[in-house]
Amino acid sequence: MSITSLVRFVFEPRMRALEKHQTQGELLQRTVLNHLVQTAKDTEYGRNHAFGGIKGYEDFVRHCPVNTYEELKGQIDRMRHGEADVLWKGKVQWYAKSSGTTNDKSKFIPVSPEGLQKIHYAGGFDSVALYLRNNPKSRLFDGRALILGGSHAPNYNLPGSLVGDLSAILIENINPLANLVRVPKKQTALLQDFEVKRERIAREAMNKNVTNISGVPSWMLSVLNCMMEITGKTHLEEVWPNLEVFFHGGVAFTPYRKQYEQLITSPRMHYMETYNASEGFFGLQDDPADKAMLLMLDYGVFYEFSELSDYSENAENAKIVPLWGVEKDKNYAMLISTSCGLWRYKIGDTIRFTSTNPYKFVITGRTKSFINAFGEELIVDNAEQGLSYACQQTGAEVLEYTAAPVFMDANAKCRHQWLIEFSKAPADLAQFARLLDQRLQEVNSDYEAKRYKDITLQPLELIEARTGLFNDWLKLRGKLGGQHKVPRLSNSREHIEQLLSLNMKKQ
């Protein structure tokens, strides 16, 4: 009898409990809201917003304002300096460092003990529960787990509070028993220098019986390619013959799928998407045949959704609805209230529900990751569809990309400019650009209208990035590895101008 078959019974009660997500979404969410409000009613924030008198969602909306990071930053800074009972009860020791705001290099997201256990670790537990449910022959626990994480950031630490990438916080606080079945060792996993860490992880893991891997697709691919170089093997199953699943999240998997399928040719390999951010664990792919994720409704997260007529965070008049007010096939910006002390917080992600019974969704982009310079409202979901189509038609493989508008060139022409690093370049870049442009028009009617007869927008411009460009750019910004991401679409040219300048320099 395998170890997995013995361990499976631990997950069976949760498998049954998850069935409530099918029919009791509203009840689960109302229960979460009541718990959050009652727990925080005696905090400073709870007293200031009359949480003690809140009896339901309508009261919550009246008493609690919508917040951005800037509006909570003062309280978070005080929490980091050791104050208790500010946004959440007690003291919060850990803070997840996330990408910055307009005014700051970094955001520091509180990770309370309850949030750590009942949001983040709960999501990891449910990932395994759903995977085992869908794969009754799994031998997941008969080998090791390779968990790719970030690092602590000691330069941001204050007396009584610690800062790190979320993945580093999870590794640091994980049950010691889990260290018996995971690689690499903690000291390696928490290294700051990704280039050093990548090789050490590869060498520590290559002789282990790894059955499952977890991490951001771009950084995991870098580690796996390093291991292929060290071992001289062609396919990953030659190193890990019992590898069966990749739990991935952080960035869209579409640009990387073909590269993983070429690297891992085993028909037993599975891929499971997760939606785990610094602010919380929100979704899991519960059906391997459906790319949509199940919204996790009974963690310490209460969800609201802002309807988007455009993709700006400044859509102040957008209608906000609770979960039971959403509709299929609409784009929403997500707001969360959590047991880490975030209240009606604009997380910055946009999603679209594909089902409301149960509540399932796909991530469509970021409220700041879009191009709407000319009314075209191009979002990341459109970009991923366009690139996928162009790759299918040409056999190309995209490693990284970014795009931004050219507002007006010397000939008074406007267009979108795409900078793409290929792992396998197309034979004809011009053909790839035409196919991408064609598909964007097919999936986005606003883009199609602006492209009509080249009146508003000219055909998109494609520039091929040199090998390693995006990694070099991230390294210069101190963001190589961990959970850092390349901005896909931007309404400004700040990032693409930096990249283009770096692209002219030889490695």
Coordinates of C-alpha atoms in Angstrom, one line a residue:
M1 CA 0.0 0.0 0.0
S2 CA 1.4 3.4 -1.0
I3 CA 1.9 6.3 1.5
T4 CA -0.5 8.4 -0.5
S5 CA -3.3 5.9 0.0
L6 CA -2.7 6.0 3.7
V7 CA -2.6 9.8 3.8
R8 CA -5.6 10.3 1.5
F9 CA -8.1 9.8 4.4
V10 CA -6.8 13.1 6.0
F11 CA -8.2 15.0 3.0
E12 CA -11.5 13.2 2.6
P13 CA -13.6 15.3 5.1
R14 CA -12.5 18.4 3.3
M15 CA -13.4 16.9 -0.1
R16 CA -16.9 16.5 1.3
A17 CA -17.0 20.0 2.8
L18 CA -16.1 21.5 -0.5
E19 CA -19.3 20.3 -2.0
K20 CA -21.0 23.2 -0.2
H21 CA -19.4 25.5 -2.8
Q22 CA -21.7 24.0 -5.4
T23 CA -25.0 25.3 -3.9
Q24 CA -24.3 27.4 -0.7
G25 CA -22.1 30.2 -2.0
E26 CA -24.1 33.1 -0.5
L27 CA -24.4 31.4 2.9
L28 CA -20.7 30.7 3.0
Q29 CA -19.8 34.3 2.2
R30 CA -22.3 35.8 4.7
T31 CA -20.9 33.5 7.4
V32 CA -17.3 34.7 6.5
L33 CA -18.4 38.4 6.6
N34 CA -20.0 38.0 10.0
H35 CA -16.9 36.3 11.4
L36 CA -14.6 39.1 10.1
V37 CA -16.7 41.9 11.4
Q38 CA -17.3 40.3 14.8
T39 CA -13.6 39.5 15.3
A40 CA -12.5 43.0 14.3
K41 CA -15.2 45.0 16.1
D42 CA -12.9 46.0 19.0
T43 CA -10.0 47.0 16.8
E44 CA -9.3 50.6 16.1
Y45 CA -10.7 50.2 12.6
G46 CA -13.7 48.3 13.8
R47 CA -14.6 51.0 16.4
N48 CA -14.1 53.8 13.9
H49 CA -16.5 52.1 11.5
A50 CA -19.1 50.9 14.0
F51 CA -18.5 47.2 13.3
G52 CA -20.3 46.4 16.5
G53 CA -23.6 47.5 14.9
I54 CA -23.2 45.7 11.6
K55 CA -25.9 43.0 11.2
G56 CA -25.4 42.1 7.5
Y57 CA -23.9 43.1 4.2
E58 CA -26.0 46.2 3.7
D59 CA -24.8 47.6 7.1
F60 CA -21.2 46.7 6.1
V61 CA -21.4 48.7 2.9
R62 CA -22.8 51.7 4.8
H63 CA -20.1 51.7 7.5
C64 CA -17.0 50.6 5.7
P65 CA -15.5 52.5 2.8
V66 CA -13.7 51.1 -0.2
N67 CA -9.9 51.2 0.3
T68 CA -6.7 51.3 -1.7
Y69 CA -3.3 50.5 -0.2
E70 CA -2.6 54.2 0.2
E71 CA -5.7 54.6 2.3
L72 CA -4.6 51.8 4.7
K73 CA -0.9 52.5 4.6
G74 CA -0.8 54.6 7.7
Q75 CA -2.4 51.9 9.8
I76 CA -0.2 49.2 8.3
D77 CA 2.9 51.2 9.1
R78 CA 1.8 51.5 12.7
M79 CA 1.2 47.7 12.8
R80 CA 4.7 47.1 11.4
H81 CA 6.0 49.2 14.3
G82 CA 4.4 46.9 16.8
E83 CA 0.9 48.4 17.5
A84 CA -1.8 45.8 18.2
D85 CA -5.5 45.9 17.4
V86 CA -5.3 48.3 14.5
L87 CA -6.8 46.7 11.4
W88 CA -7.0 43.2 12.9
K89 CA -7.0 41.9 16.4
G90 CA -3.7 41.4 18.2
K91 CA -0.2 42.0 16.7
V92 CA 0.8 41.0 13.2
Q93 CA 4.4 39.9 12.9
W94 CA 4.7 39.0 9.2
Y95 CA 4.2 41.3 6.1
A96 CA 4.3 40.1 2.5
K97 CA 6.3 42.5 0.3
S98 CA 4.4 43.1 -2.9
S99 CA 5.0 45.4 -5.9
G100 CA 4.9 49.1 -5.2
T101 CA 2.4 51.8 -5.6
T102 CA 2.7 55.2 -7.3
N103 CA 4.2 56.6 -4.1
D104 CA 6.2 53.7 -2.7
K105 CA 8.6 51.1 -4.0
S106 CA 6.9 48.3 -2.1
K107 CA 3.6 47.4 -0.4
F108 CA 3.6 45.5 2.8
I109 CA 0.6 43.3 3.1
P110 CA -0.2 42.1 6.7
V111 CA -0.2 38.3 7.1
S112 CA -1.9 37.6 10.5
P113 CA -1.7 34.1 12.2
E114 CA -5.3 33.5 11.3
G115 CA -4.8 34.6 7.7
L116 CA -1.7 32.4 7.4
Q117 CA -3.6 29.3 8.6
K118 CA -7.1 29.8 7.3
I119 CA -6.4 31.5 4.0
H120 CA -2.9 30.7 2.7
Y121 CA -2.3 27.2 4.1
A122 CA -6.0 26.4 3.7
G123 CA -5.6 27.0 0.0
G124 CA -2.5 24.7 -0.2
F125 CA -4.4 22.0 1.7
D126 CA -7.4 22.3 -0.7
S127 CA -5.1 22.2 -3.7
V128 CA -4.0 18.7 -2.6
A129 CA -7.5 17.6 -1.6
L130 CA -9.0 18.5 -5.0
Y131 CA -6.0 17.0 -6.9
L132 CA -6.4 13.7 -5.0
R133 CA -10.1 13.7 -5.6
N134 CA -9.5 14.1 -9.4
N135 CA -6.6 11.6 -9.4
P136 CA -7.5 8.5 -7.4
K137 CA -4.3 6.7 -8.6
S138 CA -2.0 9.4 -7.4
R139 CA 1.1 8.6 -5.5
L140 CA 1.8 12.3 -4.6
F141 CA 3.1 11.6 -1.1
D142 CA 5.3 8.7 -2.1
G143 CA 8.0 11.3 -3.1
R144 CA 9.1 14.9 -2.5
A145 CA 7.6 18.2 -3.3
L146 CA 9.8 20.9 -5.0
I147 CA 8.4 24.2 -3.7
L148 CA 10.0 27.3 -5.3
G149 CA 9.8 30.3 -3.1
G150 CA 11.1 33.8 -2.8
S151 CA 13.2 35.3 0.0
H152 CA 13.0 37.4 3.2
A153 CA 13.8 41.1 2.9
P154 CA 15.7 41.9 6.1
N155 CA 16.4 45.4 5.0
Y156 CA 12.6 46.1 5.5
N157 CA 12.4 44.4 8.9
L158 CA 11.5 46.4 12.0
P159 CA 11.6 45.4 15.6
G160 CA 8.8 43.0 16.1
S161 CA 7.9 42.7 12.4
L162 CA 9.4 40.7 9.6
V163 CA 9.1 41.1 5.8
G164 CA 9.4 38.6 2.9
D165 CA 7.9 37.4 -0.3
L166 CA 4.7 35.5 0.5
S167 CA 6.2 32.2 -0.6
A168 CA 9.1 32.8 1.8
I169 CA 6.7 33.5 4.6
L170 CA 4.9 30.3 3.9
I171 CA 8.1 28.3 3.8
E172 CA 9.4 29.9 7.0
N173 CA 6.2 29.1 8.9
I174 CA 5.4 25.7 7.5
N175 CA 4.8 22.7 9.7
P176 CA 8.2 21.2 10.4
L177 CA 6.8 17.8 9.3
A178 CA 6.3 19.2 5.8
N179 CA 10.1 19.7 5.6
L180 CA 10.5 16.0 5.6
V181 CA 8.8 15.7 2.2
R182 CA 9.9 18.9 0.4
V183 CA 13.0 20.2 -1.3
P184 CA 15.2 22.2 -1.3
K185 CA 16.3 22.7 2.2
K186 CA 15.0 25.9 3.9
Q187 CA 18.3 27.8 3.7
T188 CA 18.4 27.3 -0.1
A189 CA 14.7 28.1 -0.6
L190 CA 15.1 31.5 1.1
L191 CA 18.3 32.7 -0.7
Q192 CA 17.9 36.1 -2.2
D193 CA 20.2 35.7 -5.2
F194 CA 18.0 33.8 -7.7
E195 CA 20.9 32.9 -10.0
V196 CA 22.7 31.3 -7.1
K197 CA 19.5 29.8 -5.7
R198 CA 18.5 28.3 -9.1
E199 CA 21.6 26.1 -9.4
R200 CA 21.5 25.1 -5.8
I201 CA 17.9 24.0 -6.0
A202 CA 18.7 22.0 -9.2
R203 CA 21.6 20.2 -7.6
E204 CA 19.7 19.5 -4.3
A205 CA 16.6 18.2 -6.1
M206 CA 17.9 16.3 -9.1
N207 CA 18.6 13.1 -7.2
K208 CA 15.4 13.2 -5.1
N209 CA 12.2 11.3 -6.0
V210 CA 10.2 14.5 -6.8
T211 CA 6.5 13.8 -7.5
N212 CA 5.1 17.4 -7.5
I213 CA 6.4 20.9 -8.1
S214 CA 4.9 24.3 -7.1
G215 CA 5.7 27.8 -8.1
V216 CA 5.5 30.6 -10.7
P217 CA 5.8 29.1 -14.2
S218 CA 8.5 31.4 -15.5
W219 CA 10.8 31.0 -12.5
M220 CA 10.2 27.2 -12.2
L221 CA 11.1 26.8 -15.9
S222 CA 14.4 28.6 -15.3
V223 CA 15.2 26.1 -12.5
L224 CA 14.2 23.1 -14.6
N225 CA 16.2 24.2 -17.6
C226 CA 19.2 24.7 -15.3
M227 CA 18.7 21.1 -14.1
M228 CA 18.6 19.8 -17.6
E229 CA 21.9 21.5 -18.3
I230 CA 23.5 20.0 -15.2
T231 CA 22.2 16.5 -15.8
G232 CA 22.5 16.5 -19.6
K233 CA 19.0 15.0 -19.8
T234 CA 16.5 15.9 -22.5
H235 CA 13.2 15.4 -20.6
L236 CA 12.3 16.0 -17.0
E237 CA 10.9 12.5 -16.5
E238 CA 14.5 11.2 -17.1
V239 CA 15.4 12.9 -13.8
W240 CA 12.1 12.5 -12.0
P241 CA 10.3 9.5 -13.4
N242 CA 7.5 9.8 -10.8
L243 CA 6.7 13.5 -11.4
E244 CA 2.9 13.8 -11.8
V245 CA 1.7 17.4 -11.2
F246 CA 2.7 21.1 -11.3
F247 CA 0.7 23.4 -9.0
H248 CA 1.2 26.8 -10.7
G249 CA 0.1 30.3 -10.3
G250 CA 1.3 33.9 -10.3
V251 CA 1.3 34.5 -14.1
A252 CA -0.8 33.1 -16.9
F253 CA 0.3 29.6 -17.9
T254 CA -0.6 29.9 -21.6
P255 CA 2.8 31.3 -22.8
Y256 CA 4.6 28.5 -21.0
R257 CA 2.4 25.5 -21.6
K258 CA 4.1 24.3 -24.8
Q259 CA 7.5 24.6 -23.3
Y260 CA 6.5 22.5 -20.3
E261 CA 4.9 19.9 -22.5
Q262 CA 8.1 19.6 -24.5
L263 CA 10.2 19.4 -21.4
I264 CA 7.8 16.9 -19.7
T265 CA 6.5 14.3 -22.2
S266 CA 5.0 11.9 -19.6
P267 CA 1.3 11.3 -20.3
R268 CA 0.8 11.1 -16.5
M269 CA 1.7 14.7 -16.0
H270 CA -1.0 17.1 -14.7
Y271 CA -1.2 20.9 -14.3
M272 CA -3.3 22.6 -11.7
E273 CA -3.7 26.4 -11.6
T274 CA -3.9 28.2 -8.3
Y275 CA -4.7 31.8 -7.5
N276 CA -2.6 32.7 -4.5
A277 CA -1.6 36.3 -4.1
S278 CA 0.1 38.2 -1.3
E279 CA -3.3 39.4 -0.2
G280 CA -4.9 35.9 0.0
F281 CA -5.6 32.5 -1.6
F282 CA -8.7 33.0 -3.8
G283 CA -9.1 30.2 -6.4
L284 CA -8.3 26.7 -7.4
Q285 CA -8.8 24.7 -10.7
D286 CA -11.1 22.0 -9.5
D287 CA -11.7 20.4 -12.9
P288 CA -8.7 19.5 -15.1
A289 CA -10.9 19.8 -18.2
D290 CA -12.0 23.4 -17.3
K291 CA -9.4 26.2 -17.1
A292 CA -11.8 28.2 -14.9
M293 CA -11.0 28.2 -11.2
L294 CA -13.4 27.6 -8.3
L295 CA -13.7 30.7 -6.0
M296 CA -12.8 29.6 -2.5
L297 CA -15.7 30.9 -0.3
D298 CA -15.1 29.6 3.2
Y299 CA -11.6 31.0 4.0
G300 CA -11.1 34.3 5.8
V301 CA -11.9 36.3 2.7
F302 CA -15.2 38.2 1.9
Y303 CA -15.4 39.2 -1.8
E304 CA -17.0 42.1 -3.6
F305 CA -16.9 43.0 -7.3
S306 CA -16.8 46.3 -9.1
E307 CA -18.3 46.4 -12.6
L308 CA -15.9 47.8 -15.1
S309 CA -16.9 49.8 -18.1
D310 CA -13.2 50.5 -18.6
Y311 CA -10.1 49.2 -17.0
S312 CA -9.2 52.0 -14.7
E313 CA -8.9 51.9 -11.0
N314 CA -10.5 55.4 -11.0
A315 CA -13.9 54.1 -12.1
E316 CA -15.4 55.6 -8.9
N317 CA -19.0 55.3 -10.0
A318 CA -18.7 51.6 -10.9
K319 CA -21.4 49.5 -9.3
I320 CA -20.1 47.2 -6.5
V321 CA -21.9 43.9 -5.8
P322 CA -21.4 41.0 -3.4
L323 CA -20.8 37.5 -4.7
W324 CA -24.5 36.8 -5.0
G325 CA -24.9 39.8 -7.3
V326 CA -22.4 38.9 -10.0
E327 CA -23.3 37.9 -13.5
K328 CA -21.6 35.6 -16.0
D329 CA -19.3 37.0 -18.7
K330 CA -18.8 40.5 -17.2
N331 CA -15.5 41.9 -16.2
Y332 CA -15.1 42.8 -12.6
A333 CA -12.4 44.3 -10.4
M334 CA -12.1 42.3 -7.2
L335 CA -12.4 43.8 -3.7
I336 CA -11.6 41.8 -0.6
S337 CA -12.0 42.0 3.2
T338 CA -9.8 39.5 5.0
S339 CA -8.7 38.2 8.4
C340 CA -5.4 40.0 7.7
G341 CA -7.0 43.4 8.2
L342 CA -7.7 44.4 4.6
W343 CA -11.2 46.0 4.4
R344 CA -13.0 46.4 1.1
Y345 CA -9.6 46.5 -0.5
K346 CA -9.0 46.9 -4.2
I347 CA -6.6 44.1 -5.0
G348 CA -6.0 45.2 -8.6
D349 CA -7.1 42.0 -10.4
T350 CA -9.9 41.7 -12.9
I351 CA -11.9 38.5 -13.3
R352 CA -14.8 37.1 -15.4
F353 CA -17.2 34.5 -14.0
T354 CA -17.8 31.6 -16.3
S355 CA -20.4 30.0 -13.9
T356 CA -22.4 31.1 -10.8
N357 CA -23.4 27.6 -9.7
P358 CA -20.8 27.0 -8.6
Y359 CA -18.9 30.3 -8.7
K360 CA -16.0 29.8 -11.2
F361 CA -13.9 32.4 -12.9
V362 CA -10.9 33.2 -15.1
I363 CA -8.4 36.0 -14.4
T364 CA -8.7 38.6 -17.2
G365 CA -5.9 40.9 -16.1
R366 CA -5.0 43.7 -13.8
T367 CA -6.7 47.0 -13.3
K368 CA -3.4 48.6 -14.1
S369 CA -2.4 46.1 -16.8
F370 CA -4.3 47.2 -19.9
I371 CA -4.0 49.4 -23.0
N372 CA -6.8 51.9 -23.5
A373 CA -4.9 54.8 -25.1
F374 CA -7.3 55.1 -28.0
G375 CA -10.5 53.5 -26.6
E376 CA -9.5 49.9 -27.6
E377 CA -9.7 48.5 -24.0
L378 CA -7.2 45.7 -24.6
I379 CA -6.8 43.5 -21.6
V380 CA -4.4 40.7 -20.7
D381 CA -6.9 38.0 -21.5
N382 CA -7.1 39.4 -25.1
A383 CA -3.3 39.4 -25.3
E384 CA -3.0 35.8 -24.1
Q385 CA -5.6 34.6 -26.7
G386 CA -3.9 36.5 -29.5
L387 CA -0.4 35.1 -28.6
S388 CA -1.8 31.6 -28.3
Y389 CA -3.3 31.8 -31.7
A390 CA -0.2 33.2 -33.4
C391 CA 2.0 30.6 -31.7
Q392 CA -0.3 27.8 -32.9
Q393 CA -0.3 29.0 -36.4
T394 CA 3.5 29.5 -36.7
G395 CA 5.0 27.0 -34.2
A396 CA 6.5 29.8 -32.2
E397 CA 6.9 29.8 -28.4
V398 CA 6.7 33.0 -26.3
L399 CA 8.8 33.2 -23.2
E400 CA 8.1 36.8 -22.0
Y401 CA 6.4 39.9 -23.5
T402 CA 5.2 43.4 -22.8
A403 CA 3.2 45.9 -24.9
A404 CA 2.5 49.6 -24.8
P405 CA 1.0 52.3 -27.1
V406 CA 2.9 54.5 -29.5
F407 CA 0.9 57.6 -29.2
M408 CA 2.1 59.3 -32.3
D409 CA 5.2 58.8 -34.3
A410 CA 7.0 61.1 -36.7
N411 CA 4.3 60.4 -39.3
A412 CA 1.4 61.1 -36.9
K413 CA 0.6 57.4 -36.7
C414 CA -0.5 55.5 -33.6
R415 CA -0.1 51.8 -32.9
H416 CA 0.6 49.2 -30.3
Q417 CA 4.3 48.2 -29.8
W418 CA 5.0 44.6 -28.7
L419 CA 8.3 43.5 -27.3
I420 CA 8.5 39.7 -27.3
E421 CA 11.2 37.3 -26.2
F422 CA 10.7 34.0 -27.9
S423 CA 12.0 30.6 -26.7
K424 CA 11.3 29.5 -30.3
A425 CA 11.1 32.4 -32.8
P426 CA 8.7 32.2 -35.7
A427 CA 10.3 31.8 -39.2
D428 CA 8.5 35.0 -40.2
L429 CA 8.1 37.8 -37.6
A430 CA 5.9 39.8 -39.9
Q431 CA 3.5 36.9 -40.3
F432 CA 3.4 36.4 -36.5
A433 CA 2.5 40.1 -36.0
R434 CA -0.3 39.9 -38.6
L435 CA -1.8 36.8 -36.9
L436 CA -1.6 38.4 -33.5
D437 CA -3.2 41.6 -34.8
Q438 CA -5.9 39.6 -36.6
R439 CA -6.8 37.6 -33.5
L440 CA -6.9 40.6 -31.2
Q441 CA -9.5 42.1 -33.6
E442 CA -11.5 38.9 -33.4
V443 CA -11.6 38.7 -29.6
N444 CA -12.0 42.5 -28.9
S445 CA -14.5 44.5 -30.8
D446 CA -13.2 47.8 -29.5
Y447 CA -9.7 47.0 -30.8
E448 CA -11.3 45.9 -34.1
A449 CA -13.1 49.2 -34.4
K450 CA -10.0 51.3 -33.8
R451 CA -8.1 49.2 -36.3
Y452 CA -10.8 49.7 -39.0
K453 CA -9.0 50.8 -42.2
D454 CA -6.0 51.8 -40.1
I455 CA -7.8 55.1 -39.3
T456 CA -7.1 55.2 -35.5
L457 CA -4.6 52.5 -35.0
Q458 CA -2.0 51.2 -37.4
P459 CA -1.0 47.5 -37.5
L460 CA 0.8 46.6 -34.3
E461 CA 4.6 46.7 -34.3
L462 CA 6.5 43.6 -33.1
I463 CA 10.1 43.9 -31.8
E464 CA 12.0 40.7 -31.0
A465 CA 13.7 40.8 -27.6
R466 CA 17.2 39.4 -27.3
T467 CA 17.7 36.3 -25.1
G468 CA 17.5 37.1 -21.4
L469 CA 16.3 40.7 -21.8
F470 CA 13.4 40.5 -19.4
N471 CA 15.5 38.7 -16.7
D472 CA 18.2 41.3 -17.1
W473 CA 15.6 44.0 -16.6
L474 CA 14.2 42.4 -13.6
K475 CA 17.7 41.9 -12.2
L476 CA 18.5 45.6 -12.6
R477 CA 15.4 46.4 -10.6
G478 CA 16.2 43.9 -7.9
K479 CA 13.2 41.7 -8.8
L480 CA 14.7 38.6 -10.3
G481 CA 13.0 35.5 -9.0
G482 CA 10.4 35.1 -6.3
Q483 CA 6.9 36.2 -7.2
H484 CA 8.0 39.2 -9.4
K485 CA 6.3 39.5 -12.8
V486 CA 6.9 41.3 -16.1
P487 CA 4.1 43.9 -16.7
R488 CA 2.3 42.5 -19.7
L489 CA 0.3 45.6 -20.9
S490 CA 0.7 49.2 -19.9
N491 CA -0.9 52.5 -20.9
S492 CA 2.4 54.2 -20.4
R493 CA 5.7 53.7 -22.1
E494 CA 7.9 53.8 -18.9
H495 CA 8.6 50.0 -18.8
I496 CA 8.9 49.4 -22.5
E497 CA 11.3 52.3 -23.0
Q498 CA 13.6 50.9 -20.3
L499 CA 13.4 47.4 -22.0
L500 CA 14.0 48.8 -25.5
S501 CA 17.1 50.6 -24.3
L502 CA 18.4 47.5 -22.6
N503 CA 17.6 45.5 -25.7
M504 CA 20.1 47.5 -27.7
K505 CA 22.9 46.4 -25.3
K506 CA 24.7 43.1 -25.8
Q507 CA 24.8 40.6 -23.1

